[in-house]
Coordinates of C-alpha atoms and ligand atoms in Angstrom, one line a residue:
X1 CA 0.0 0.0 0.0
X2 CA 1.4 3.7 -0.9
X3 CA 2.2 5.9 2.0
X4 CA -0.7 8.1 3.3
X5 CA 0.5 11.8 3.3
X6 CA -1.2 14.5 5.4
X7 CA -0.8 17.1 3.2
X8 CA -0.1 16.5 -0.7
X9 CA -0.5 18.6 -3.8
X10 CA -0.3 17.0 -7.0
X11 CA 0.6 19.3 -9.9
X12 CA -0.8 22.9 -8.7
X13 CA -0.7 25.4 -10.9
X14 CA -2.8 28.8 -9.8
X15 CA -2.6 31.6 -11.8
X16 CA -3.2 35.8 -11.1
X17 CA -3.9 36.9 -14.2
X18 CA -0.6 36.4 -16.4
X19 CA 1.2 35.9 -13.2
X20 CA 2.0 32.0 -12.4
X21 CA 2.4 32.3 -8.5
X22 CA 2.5 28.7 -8.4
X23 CA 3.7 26.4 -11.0
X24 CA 3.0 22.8 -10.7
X25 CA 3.8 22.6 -7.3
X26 CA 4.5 18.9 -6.2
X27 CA 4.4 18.0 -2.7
X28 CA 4.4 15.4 -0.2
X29 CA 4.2 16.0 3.3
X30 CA 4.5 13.6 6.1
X31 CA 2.3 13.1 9.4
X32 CA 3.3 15.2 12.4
X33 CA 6.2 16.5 10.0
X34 CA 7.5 20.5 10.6
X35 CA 7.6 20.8 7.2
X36 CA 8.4 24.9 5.6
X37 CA 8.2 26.3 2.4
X38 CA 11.1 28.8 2.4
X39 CA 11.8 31.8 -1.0
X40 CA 12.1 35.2 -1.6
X41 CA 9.3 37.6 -1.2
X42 CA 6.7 36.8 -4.0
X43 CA 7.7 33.3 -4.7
X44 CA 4.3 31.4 -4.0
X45 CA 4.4 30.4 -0.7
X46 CA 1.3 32.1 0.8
X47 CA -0.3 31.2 -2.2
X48 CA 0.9 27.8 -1.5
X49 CA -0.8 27.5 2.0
X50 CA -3.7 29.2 1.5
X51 CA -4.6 26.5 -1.7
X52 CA -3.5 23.5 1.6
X53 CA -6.2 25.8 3.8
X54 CA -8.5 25.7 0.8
X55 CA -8.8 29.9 0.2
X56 CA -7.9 29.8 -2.8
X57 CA -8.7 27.3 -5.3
X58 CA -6.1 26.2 -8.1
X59 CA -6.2 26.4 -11.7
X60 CA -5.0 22.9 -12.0
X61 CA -3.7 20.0 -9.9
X62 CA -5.2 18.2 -6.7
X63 CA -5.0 18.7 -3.0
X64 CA -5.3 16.3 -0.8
X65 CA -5.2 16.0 3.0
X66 CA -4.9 12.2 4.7
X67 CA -5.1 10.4 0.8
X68 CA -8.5 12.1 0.7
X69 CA -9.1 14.5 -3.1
X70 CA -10.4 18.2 -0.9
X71 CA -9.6 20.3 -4.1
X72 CA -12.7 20.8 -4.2
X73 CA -13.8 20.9 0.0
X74 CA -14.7 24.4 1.6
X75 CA -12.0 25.4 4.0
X76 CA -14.7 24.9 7.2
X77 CA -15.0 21.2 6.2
X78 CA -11.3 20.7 6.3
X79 CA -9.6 20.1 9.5
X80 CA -6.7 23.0 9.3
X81 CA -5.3 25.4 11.4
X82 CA -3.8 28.5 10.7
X83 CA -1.5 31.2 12.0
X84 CA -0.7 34.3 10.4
X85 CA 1.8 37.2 10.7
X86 CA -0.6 40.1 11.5
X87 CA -2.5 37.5 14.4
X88 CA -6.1 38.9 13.7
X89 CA -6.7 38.4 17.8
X90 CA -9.7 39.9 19.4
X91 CA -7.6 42.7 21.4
X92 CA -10.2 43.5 24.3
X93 CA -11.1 40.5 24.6
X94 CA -9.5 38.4 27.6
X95 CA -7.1 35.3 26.5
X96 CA -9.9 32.6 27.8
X97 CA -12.4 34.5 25.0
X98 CA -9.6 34.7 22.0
X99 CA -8.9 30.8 22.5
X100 CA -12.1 29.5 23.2
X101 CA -13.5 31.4 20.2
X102 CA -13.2 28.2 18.0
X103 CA -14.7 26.4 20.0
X104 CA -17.6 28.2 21.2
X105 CA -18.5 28.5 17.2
X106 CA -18.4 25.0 16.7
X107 CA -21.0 24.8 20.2
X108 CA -18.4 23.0 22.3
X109 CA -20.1 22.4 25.6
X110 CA -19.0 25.0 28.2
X111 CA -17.1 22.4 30.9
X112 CA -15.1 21.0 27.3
X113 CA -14.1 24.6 26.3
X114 CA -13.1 25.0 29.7
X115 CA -10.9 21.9 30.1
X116 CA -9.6 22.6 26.0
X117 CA -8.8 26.1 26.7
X118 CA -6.7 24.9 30.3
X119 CA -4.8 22.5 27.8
X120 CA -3.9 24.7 25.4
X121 CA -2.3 27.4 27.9
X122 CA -0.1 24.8 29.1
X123 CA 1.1 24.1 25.5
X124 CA 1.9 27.5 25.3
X125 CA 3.0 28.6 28.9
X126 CA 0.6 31.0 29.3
X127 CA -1.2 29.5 32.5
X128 CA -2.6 32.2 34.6
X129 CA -3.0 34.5 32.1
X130 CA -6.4 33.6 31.0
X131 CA -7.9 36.7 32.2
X132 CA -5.2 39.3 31.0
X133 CA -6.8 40.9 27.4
X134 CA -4.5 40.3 24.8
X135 CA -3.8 44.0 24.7
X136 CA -2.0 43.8 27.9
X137 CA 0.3 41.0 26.9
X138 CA 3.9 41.4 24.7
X139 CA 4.4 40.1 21.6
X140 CA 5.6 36.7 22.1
X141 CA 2.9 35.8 24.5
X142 CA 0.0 37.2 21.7
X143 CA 1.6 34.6 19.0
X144 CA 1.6 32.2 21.8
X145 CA -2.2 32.9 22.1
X146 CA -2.7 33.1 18.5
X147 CA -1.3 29.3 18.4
X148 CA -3.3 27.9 21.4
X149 CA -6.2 29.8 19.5
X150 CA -5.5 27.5 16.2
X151 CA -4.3 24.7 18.2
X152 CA -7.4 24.7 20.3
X153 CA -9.5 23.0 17.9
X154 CA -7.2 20.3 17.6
X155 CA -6.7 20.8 13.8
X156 CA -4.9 17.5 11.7
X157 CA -2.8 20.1 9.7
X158 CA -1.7 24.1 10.7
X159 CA -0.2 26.6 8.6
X160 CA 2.1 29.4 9.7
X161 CA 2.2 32.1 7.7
X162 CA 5.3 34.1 8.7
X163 CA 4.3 33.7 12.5
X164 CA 7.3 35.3 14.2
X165 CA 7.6 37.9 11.4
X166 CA 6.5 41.4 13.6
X167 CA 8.8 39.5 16.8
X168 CA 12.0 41.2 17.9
X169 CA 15.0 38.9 17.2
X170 CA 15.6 37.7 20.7
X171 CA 11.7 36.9 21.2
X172 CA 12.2 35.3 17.4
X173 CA 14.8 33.2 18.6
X174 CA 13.1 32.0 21.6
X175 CA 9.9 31.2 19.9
X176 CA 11.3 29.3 17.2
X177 CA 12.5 26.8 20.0
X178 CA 9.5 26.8 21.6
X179 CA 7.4 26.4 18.4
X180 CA 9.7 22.9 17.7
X181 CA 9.1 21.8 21.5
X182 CA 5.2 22.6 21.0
X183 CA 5.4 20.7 17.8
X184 CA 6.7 17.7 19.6
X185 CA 4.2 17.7 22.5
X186 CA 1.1 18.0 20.1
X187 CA 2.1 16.0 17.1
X188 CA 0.5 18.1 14.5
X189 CA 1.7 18.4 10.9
X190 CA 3.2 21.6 11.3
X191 CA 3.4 23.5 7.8
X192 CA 5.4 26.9 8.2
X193 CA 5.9 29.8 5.4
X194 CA 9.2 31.9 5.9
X195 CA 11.7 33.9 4.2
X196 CA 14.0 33.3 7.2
X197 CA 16.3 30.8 6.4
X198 CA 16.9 30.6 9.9
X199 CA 13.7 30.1 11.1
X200 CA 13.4 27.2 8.7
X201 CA 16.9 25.8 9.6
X202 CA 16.0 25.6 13.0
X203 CA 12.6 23.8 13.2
X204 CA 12.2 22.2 9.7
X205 CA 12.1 18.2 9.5
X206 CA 12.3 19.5 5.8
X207 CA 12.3 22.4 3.9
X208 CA 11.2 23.5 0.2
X209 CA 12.7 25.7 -1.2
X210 CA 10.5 28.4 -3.9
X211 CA 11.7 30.1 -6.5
X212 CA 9.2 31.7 -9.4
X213 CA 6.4 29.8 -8.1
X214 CA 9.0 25.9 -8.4
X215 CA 9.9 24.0 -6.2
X216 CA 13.7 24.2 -6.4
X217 CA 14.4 21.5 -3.8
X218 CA 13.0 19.3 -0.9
X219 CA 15.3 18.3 1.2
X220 CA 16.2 18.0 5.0
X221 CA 18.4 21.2 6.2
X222 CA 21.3 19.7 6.2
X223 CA 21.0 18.2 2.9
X224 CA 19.9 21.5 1.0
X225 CA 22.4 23.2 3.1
X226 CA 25.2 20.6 1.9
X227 CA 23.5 19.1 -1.4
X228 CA 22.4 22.3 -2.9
X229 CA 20.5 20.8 -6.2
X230 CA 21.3 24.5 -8.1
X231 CA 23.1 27.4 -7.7
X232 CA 19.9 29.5 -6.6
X233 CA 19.7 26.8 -3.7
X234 CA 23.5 27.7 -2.7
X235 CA 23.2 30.7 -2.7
X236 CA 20.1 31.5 -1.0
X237 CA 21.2 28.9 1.9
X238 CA 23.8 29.5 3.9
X239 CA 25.1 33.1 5.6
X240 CA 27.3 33.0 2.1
X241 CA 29.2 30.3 -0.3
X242 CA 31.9 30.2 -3.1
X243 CA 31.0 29.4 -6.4
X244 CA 33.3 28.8 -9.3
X245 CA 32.1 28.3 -12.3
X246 CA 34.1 26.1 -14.9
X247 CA 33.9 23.0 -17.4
X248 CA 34.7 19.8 -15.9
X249 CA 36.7 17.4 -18.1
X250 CA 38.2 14.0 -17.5
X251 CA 39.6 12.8 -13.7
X252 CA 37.1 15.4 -12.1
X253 CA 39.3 18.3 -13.4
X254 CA 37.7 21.8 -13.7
X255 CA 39.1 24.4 -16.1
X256 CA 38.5 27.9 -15.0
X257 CA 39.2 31.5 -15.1
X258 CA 41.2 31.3 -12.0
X259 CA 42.8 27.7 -13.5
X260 CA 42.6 24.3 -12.4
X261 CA 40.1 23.3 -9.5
X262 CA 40.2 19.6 -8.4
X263 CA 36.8 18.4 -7.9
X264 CA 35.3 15.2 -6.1
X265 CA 35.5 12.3 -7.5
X266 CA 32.7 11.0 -9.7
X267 CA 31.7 14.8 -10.1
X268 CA 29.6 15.6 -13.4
X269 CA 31.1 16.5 -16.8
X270 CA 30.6 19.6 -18.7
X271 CA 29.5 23.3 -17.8
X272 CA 29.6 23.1 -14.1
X273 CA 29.8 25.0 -10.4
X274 CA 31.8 24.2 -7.6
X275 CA 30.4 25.1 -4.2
X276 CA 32.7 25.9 -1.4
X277 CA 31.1 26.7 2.0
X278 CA 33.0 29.7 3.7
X279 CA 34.4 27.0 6.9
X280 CA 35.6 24.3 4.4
X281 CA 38.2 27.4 2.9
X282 CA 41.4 27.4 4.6
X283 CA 43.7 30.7 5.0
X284 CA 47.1 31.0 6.0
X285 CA 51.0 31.9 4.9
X286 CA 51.9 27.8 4.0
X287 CA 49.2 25.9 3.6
X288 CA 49.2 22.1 3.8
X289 CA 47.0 19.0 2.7
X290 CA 44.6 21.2 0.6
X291 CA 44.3 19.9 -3.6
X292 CA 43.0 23.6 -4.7
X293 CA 45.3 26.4 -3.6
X294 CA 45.1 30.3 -4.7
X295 CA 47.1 33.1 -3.7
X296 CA 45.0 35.9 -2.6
X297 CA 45.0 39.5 -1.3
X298 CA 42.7 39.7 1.9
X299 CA 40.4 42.7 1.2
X300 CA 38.3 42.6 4.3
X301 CA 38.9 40.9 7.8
X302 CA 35.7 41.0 9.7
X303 CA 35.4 40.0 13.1
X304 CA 32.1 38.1 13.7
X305 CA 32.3 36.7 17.5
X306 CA 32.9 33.2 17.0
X307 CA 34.9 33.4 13.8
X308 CA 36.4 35.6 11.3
X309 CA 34.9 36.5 7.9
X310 CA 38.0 37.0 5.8
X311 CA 37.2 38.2 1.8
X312 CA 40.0 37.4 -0.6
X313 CA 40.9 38.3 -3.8
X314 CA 41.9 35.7 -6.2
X315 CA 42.8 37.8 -9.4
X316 CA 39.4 39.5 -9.5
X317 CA 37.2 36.8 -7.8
X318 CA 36.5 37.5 -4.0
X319 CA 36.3 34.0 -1.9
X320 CA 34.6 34.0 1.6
X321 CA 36.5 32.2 4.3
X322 CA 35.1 32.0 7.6
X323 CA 37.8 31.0 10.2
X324 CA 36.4 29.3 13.8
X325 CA 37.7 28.0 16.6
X326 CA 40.1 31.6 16.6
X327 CA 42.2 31.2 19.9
X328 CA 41.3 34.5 21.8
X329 CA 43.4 37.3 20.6
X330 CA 45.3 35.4 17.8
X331 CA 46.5 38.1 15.1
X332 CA 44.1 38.3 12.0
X333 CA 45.4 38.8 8.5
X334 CA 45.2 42.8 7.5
X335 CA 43.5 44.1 4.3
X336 CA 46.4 44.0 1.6
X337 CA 48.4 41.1 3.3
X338 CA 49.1 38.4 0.9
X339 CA 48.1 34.6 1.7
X340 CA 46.8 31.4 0.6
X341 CA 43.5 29.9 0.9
X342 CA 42.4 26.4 -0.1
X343 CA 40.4 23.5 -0.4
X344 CA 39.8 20.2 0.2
X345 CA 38.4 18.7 -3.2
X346 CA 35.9 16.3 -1.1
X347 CA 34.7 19.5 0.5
X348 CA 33.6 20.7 -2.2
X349 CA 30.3 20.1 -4.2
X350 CA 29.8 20.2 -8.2
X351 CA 26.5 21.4 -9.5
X352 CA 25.2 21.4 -12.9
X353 CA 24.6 25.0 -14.4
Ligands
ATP1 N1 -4.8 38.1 -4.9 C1 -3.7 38.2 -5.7 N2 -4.0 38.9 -6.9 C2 -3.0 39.1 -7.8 N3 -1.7 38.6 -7.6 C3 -1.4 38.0 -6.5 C4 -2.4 37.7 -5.5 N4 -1.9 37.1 -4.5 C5 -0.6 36.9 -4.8 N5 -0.3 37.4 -6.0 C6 1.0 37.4 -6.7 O1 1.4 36.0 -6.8 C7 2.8 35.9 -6.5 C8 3.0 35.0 -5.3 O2 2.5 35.7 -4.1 P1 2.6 35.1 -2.7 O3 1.9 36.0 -1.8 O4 2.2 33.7 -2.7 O5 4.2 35.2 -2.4 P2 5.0 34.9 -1.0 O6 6.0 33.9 -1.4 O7 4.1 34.6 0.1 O8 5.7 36.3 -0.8 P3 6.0 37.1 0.6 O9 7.3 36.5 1.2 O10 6.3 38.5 0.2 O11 4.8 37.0 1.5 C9 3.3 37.3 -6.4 O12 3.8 37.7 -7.6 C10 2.1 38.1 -6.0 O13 2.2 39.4 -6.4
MG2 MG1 3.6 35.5 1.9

């Protein structure tokens, strides 16, 4: 028997008039998955969720939730949640009323909404605070009643739509945490729209990544972080990467501008990137055990906390080298000192362009 997904769209395609916001749009996701779409402003993915939440209807293609065809299901008759940037709460009334709402439209006895309503606080950490109106409360704790208020009705599937997106960054930070652990405790198919790579690095069981309304990549963060399937993937993940673009020949070989790179073995043939992630890039005067090796000038020494972004120039191209585990007051290379920097050819990664 095939695998029942909770959420999958089959071939979506929905149109704005000549726009195609999303463009045959494949997914599968799994049950109780934290699943994001993550792109660039404008790339679909609102338009993505609300098709999964059933307010908009697509051109073409099928949605269905549990194995069951709801393309064509009002959004009351299907059992989603949903959580939105701008958190449409009811701001004078008290947290009990905002949460209970759900359920008080769907005439939930009064002793059930009670004991729902208790549960839900404690998923969010908000006991105690049922009386406070939401007006009264910060930011964090009105998403945190915004979720119990989806939550609440104890939805198969819920959407986040750029939840933490009005959040400071150290209230951000802290809720994306606490979203993952809330995930955990309720077991709900979590299905979160960002622009934050972050924010999808941190939570995601796995992420797609939207570009132009297509799917450019499904893949678990590490592996669209390491396995980039395009360029467009590397480059949008990641704080920054190195990408030299070449033909690759026999034995792995690359022939480029800057001259030979040494690839991985088994790399692909023909018009090709290589993909260096700023901590696989060594620096220094006499560099060792590396198979690609350039002699640079450092144009910018950054210091970052942790590490040191370095930006070299290799006769015109700038690399990105990010140096960790810097012991505490060790010297740093000065714009216009000459050095090497270099690569391990197995940590590197060829991509067709
Ligand atoms: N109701 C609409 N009418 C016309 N065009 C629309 C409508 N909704 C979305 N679009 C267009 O469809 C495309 C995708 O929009 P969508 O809102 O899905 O993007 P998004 O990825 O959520 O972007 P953002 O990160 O800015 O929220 C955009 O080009 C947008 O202008
Ligand atoms: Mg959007």
């Amino acid at each position: 028997m095939s695998e029942i997904y909770s959420v999958e769209l089959i071939d979506v395609l929905k149109r704005f008039g000549n726009v195609v916001a999303v463009d045959h749009v494949n997914l599968k996701i799994r049950e109780n998955e934290f699943f994001s779409l993550l792109g660039p402003s404008g790339c679909g993915k609102t338009t993505t969720l609300r098709i999964i939440a059933g307010l908009e209807e697509p051109d073409e293609g099928i949605v269905k939730l549990y194995g069951e065809d709801v393309t064509d299901v009002p959004t009351h008759k299907r059992n989603i949640g949903m959580v939105f940037q701008h958190l449409a709460l009811f701001p004078h009334m008290n947290v009990f009323d905002n949460i209970a709402f759900g359920l008080k439209m769907r005439k939930t006895p009064k002793e059930e909404i009670k004991r729902k309503v208790k549960e839900a606080l404690e998923i969010v950490k908000l006991e105690g605070l049922e009386n406070r109106r939401v007006n009264q409360l910060s930011g964090g704790q009105q998403q945190r009643v915004a979720l119990a208020r989806a939550l609440v009705i104890e939805p198969e599937v819920l959407l986040l739509d750029e939840p933490l997106g009005a959040l400071d960054l150290k209230i951000r930070q802290h809720m994306m945490v606490e979203l993952k652990n809330i995930q955990r405790r309720v077991k709900t198919t979590f299905i979160y729209v960002t622009h934050d790579q972050t924010e999808a690095m941190t939570m995601s069981d796995r992420i797609a990544i939207m570009k132009d309304g297509r799917i450019q990549q499904i893949g678990t963060p590490l592996e669209i972080y390491y396995r980039p399937s395009n360029t467009f993937v590397a480059s949008f993940i990641g704080e920054a990467v190195n990408l030299i673009i070449g033909e690759i020949g026999e034995n792995n070989v690359m022939n480029t501008s800057l001259g030979t790179v040494y690839c991985p073995e088994q790399s692909i043939k023909g018009k090709a990137a290589v993909m260096v992630r700023p901590e696989m890039l060594e620096i220094g005067e006499n560099l060792s055990q590396v198979d690609n090796l350039f002699k640079g000038i450092v144009q910018a020494a950054i210091f970052k906390g942790s590490y040191i972004e370095y930006r070299v120039d290799v006769q015109g191209t700038i690399f990105i080298v990010h140096k960790h585990g810097i012991d505490g007051m060790e010297k740093f290379y000065t714009p216009g000192t000459l050095v090497e920097i270099g690569w391990k050819k197995n940590s590197s990664l060829t991509i067709p362009v």
